[in-house]
C-alpha cells in the first residue's frame, strides 16, 4: 500500500461526481452492493445509500435530497436526519439521538467537548489488494483535529472494510471518550429488525442467540475483557432487516470487528426506523489520551450486505477472510495431532515420539507439543503453576531439547509445532524474578493472580516487554528452525488493570492490543511461513483481529463431538472452516463424559480443520485403522471443506440433528455432513435434505465416506447419479437410525 500524507487541500484522484443539485458524491460498488457517499451543502460526509447494487447513484440521491429545501440538506426522514457516514458527538445536527451521540467523542485540548467535522475532498489510496480504497477526510471547523474515514472494497466479495484515523494537531493532548471504527446512521428500510450474535463462556463458546430490536431500543454486545475477548460475546453480528431472515432469504446486514482487545458493537433503532450502527474498540474504562502530533488508527470494521439471507453473509465473510485477511487463507491446513488431551503435562521424549509414530501410521501431518515443554529447575512446567515467561526447554523432560523433537518429527516426515503463552507470566518464573515490574497491575495495588494462583499478564504497553517477548519467541525459532507452527495461547483476562511503568492507565486497554500486534508483526516478518493458532482458554480469541496474524483458532476446550456441532455451527456464521480446529479426542470425553462413536467424532471434526488430540498408543488396532481411513478421506475432501462455500442446511437448534455442506470453489464437488444430536420422538425420520449451492442442470454422483466396516449407507441414493435441481428441490433421502450419535458424510462429484 502506498503511503499517503495528510493534506487539508486534498487532491482529487478518483471518481467523484457532482449531481445536478451540486452534491458531490462517490459511488462504490462490490459484486452485488452499492455504497453512496455524498457531501451535503453544509460540508458533512453522509452515506445516503448502502444496499443492493444500483446502476445510478444520482437516482438514489435524488430520492434522498430535496432540492426545494433552502438549506440544501440531505435527510432520510422528512428531510431531517442526516445519514452520517461517521457520526460525531456534539454536532449541530438538529434532531435526534442517532446523530447526536456519535461514535467519536473528543474532549479537545482546551476542554471543549463537541466536534463539528467538515468534509474535505475525498482521496483514493493506491492499494493493490483492494478494488478501491477511498478516504473521506474531515477536519474540525475550529480545531486542527482530523478524522480520515477509510473504506476498502474488493472485487471478489461484498464485504467492505471501514475504519478511521484520528489525528490530533492541537497544542495539547485530546481525550477520546469514544473512538469507534464505524458509526453509521443507516437509511435502512424495514420495520422489523433481528440481531443475531454469538455468546458463551469456557467450554461452550459460539452459541447462537437472536433477539428482536424494537423501536427505541439499542442492542449492544461488548467485551470488556481485554484479552479473552470472544468468550461471552463475539465481535460479530447479523442484523435481519424487514422480517426474519432465513439461510436463503431475507435482507441481512452482517459485521465483524477486527480487534483482540475490549470492544463494543451496538445497533440503535429510533422512532422512525433509522438505525445507528456503532462498532469499535471499547474505552469506557477510561478516555484515551491522544498526545499532540499523534494519530490513532482504529481497528477495521467489516460490513456485508445480503439480499438473500444469512448464508450469503457467511460466505462473503469467509471469502473476504481467506482472500484478504488471514495470512495463508488460501492454503490447505495440515492434519494435526496435539499432545494436550493425550498427555497433558505428563510426557517425556519417548512418549512424544510414540505419539508421533501413531500419527504417522494414521497418515497425519503435523505434531504439536502443547503446554509443559518449558521452564527449568524449580520453575519446571510440570503443572500450570510454574514457568510461564521462561521459554527455554524443560531439560528434565526433554534433555535433548526441542531440536531433537523436530528431528524426530522430520524422520517421520511430520511437521512440528509448539505451544506458547507469550502474554502471560507466572510469578514462579525466572522472568518475574528479574522483572516484577513487567507484570500488569496498578502501581499502588497488590498483585492478583489467575490460573494456578501464580499467573499474571505481562504489560505489553511497555516497549521493553514487547522487545523481550519478541526476542524469546525468536530464540525458540532460531534454536529449532524446523518449528513451523505455534499454538499461541492466552489463558487470562485483565485482572490487574494498570501498568507499573506508565503513568497513563486509561490507555492500557487499547495499547495492550497494539503491543500484542507489534509482537505478532515482528514474528510474521521473521517467519512469514509460520502457521499460528490463536487459543485463549479455548475460544476466547475467535476474532478477526488475531486472525489478521493467525491462520486458525481453537474453538473450545470442550472437545465433545456433540457440543462441537453447536460450537462450530456458531463460529462458522462468521469464521471459515479452514480456521476452526476440530480435534478427535477419546471417550468418555474429558469435559462432558459423553460417549460418542469414533465415526461421529471424525464426522464432526472433518467438517472443519481436522486434527486429533489423544495418545494413539492407547487406540485399539480397529480404531487406528478406522482413523487412518478417515484421515485418507479427509485429504481428498480437504480442498472443498477448507476452501469451499458453506451452506447451512439444518440447524442444531430446535432439531434432533444438524446438517451443512460445502461446495468446491469450482463447483466440481460437494461434501454434505449430517449429524444426529440425540434421539427425539421421530428418531428414525429425517426428511430428505434439501441441498444448496449446486448447479441445477449438472449431474452429480453420490457417494458416502467414513463408513464403519460392514455398516450400511445412510442414503438409498448412494451410488446414484442425480441432477442438482432434484437434490436441491426434492432433497437427498437420508437415514440416521443407528443410535443417538449416528452421522454421515456424503460426497457429491459433478459429472463432467
Ligand atoms: C488452555 C488451552 C488448552 C491447552 C491448555 C494448556 O486451556 O485452551 O487447549 O493448551 O491451555 O495449559
XYZ file of C-alpha atoms and ligand atoms in Angstrom, residues 202 205 228 231 338 340-341 344-345 369-372 374 381 383-384 388 419-421 451 487-491 533 535-540 554 556-558 564 583 613, ligand 1:
53
model
C -15.450 -21.501 28.855
C -18.315 -20.810 23.085
C -10.255 -13.342 26.024
C -15.880 -15.731 25.091
C -1.855 -32.026 19.534
C -2.715 -31.876 25.278
C -5.606 -34.244 25.917
C -1.346 -33.143 29.481
C 1.848 -32.272 31.426
C 3.629 -30.315 21.653
C 1.234 -28.438 23.899
C 1.866 -26.984 27.356
C 4.594 -28.434 29.590
C 9.495 -25.304 29.089
C 6.390 -26.511 33.846
C 1.829 -28.267 36.212
C 0.042 -24.986 35.488
C 5.303 -19.041 32.081
C 2.540 -24.308 22.333
C 3.398 -20.878 23.729
C 1.621 -18.423 26.010
C -4.578 -19.757 36.703
C -0.275 -22.621 19.208
C -0.494 -19.149 20.770
C -2.464 -19.403 23.989
C -3.623 -16.665 26.357
C -5.282 -18.021 29.486
C -3.272 -20.986 16.043
C -6.251 -20.018 21.501
C -7.445 -18.348 24.660
C -8.661 -20.904 27.196
C -10.471 -22.416 24.234
C -12.379 -19.962 22.073
C -11.624 -16.710 23.872
C -9.107 -23.322 18.840
C -13.269 -24.509 22.570
C -11.656 -26.604 25.280
C -14.836 -28.662 25.058
C -18.729 -29.186 18.834
C -9.789 -32.416 17.137
C -5.845 -34.815 20.495
C -5.649 -23.814 27.567
C -5.959 -24.280 26.174
C -5.800 -25.788 26.075
C -4.428 -26.194 26.491
C -4.116 -25.669 27.883
C -2.682 -25.911 28.271
O -6.607 -24.225 28.468
O -7.231 -23.873 25.803
O -6.077 -26.225 24.762
O -3.485 -25.715 25.569
O -4.363 -24.268 27.975
O -2.393 -25.422 29.510
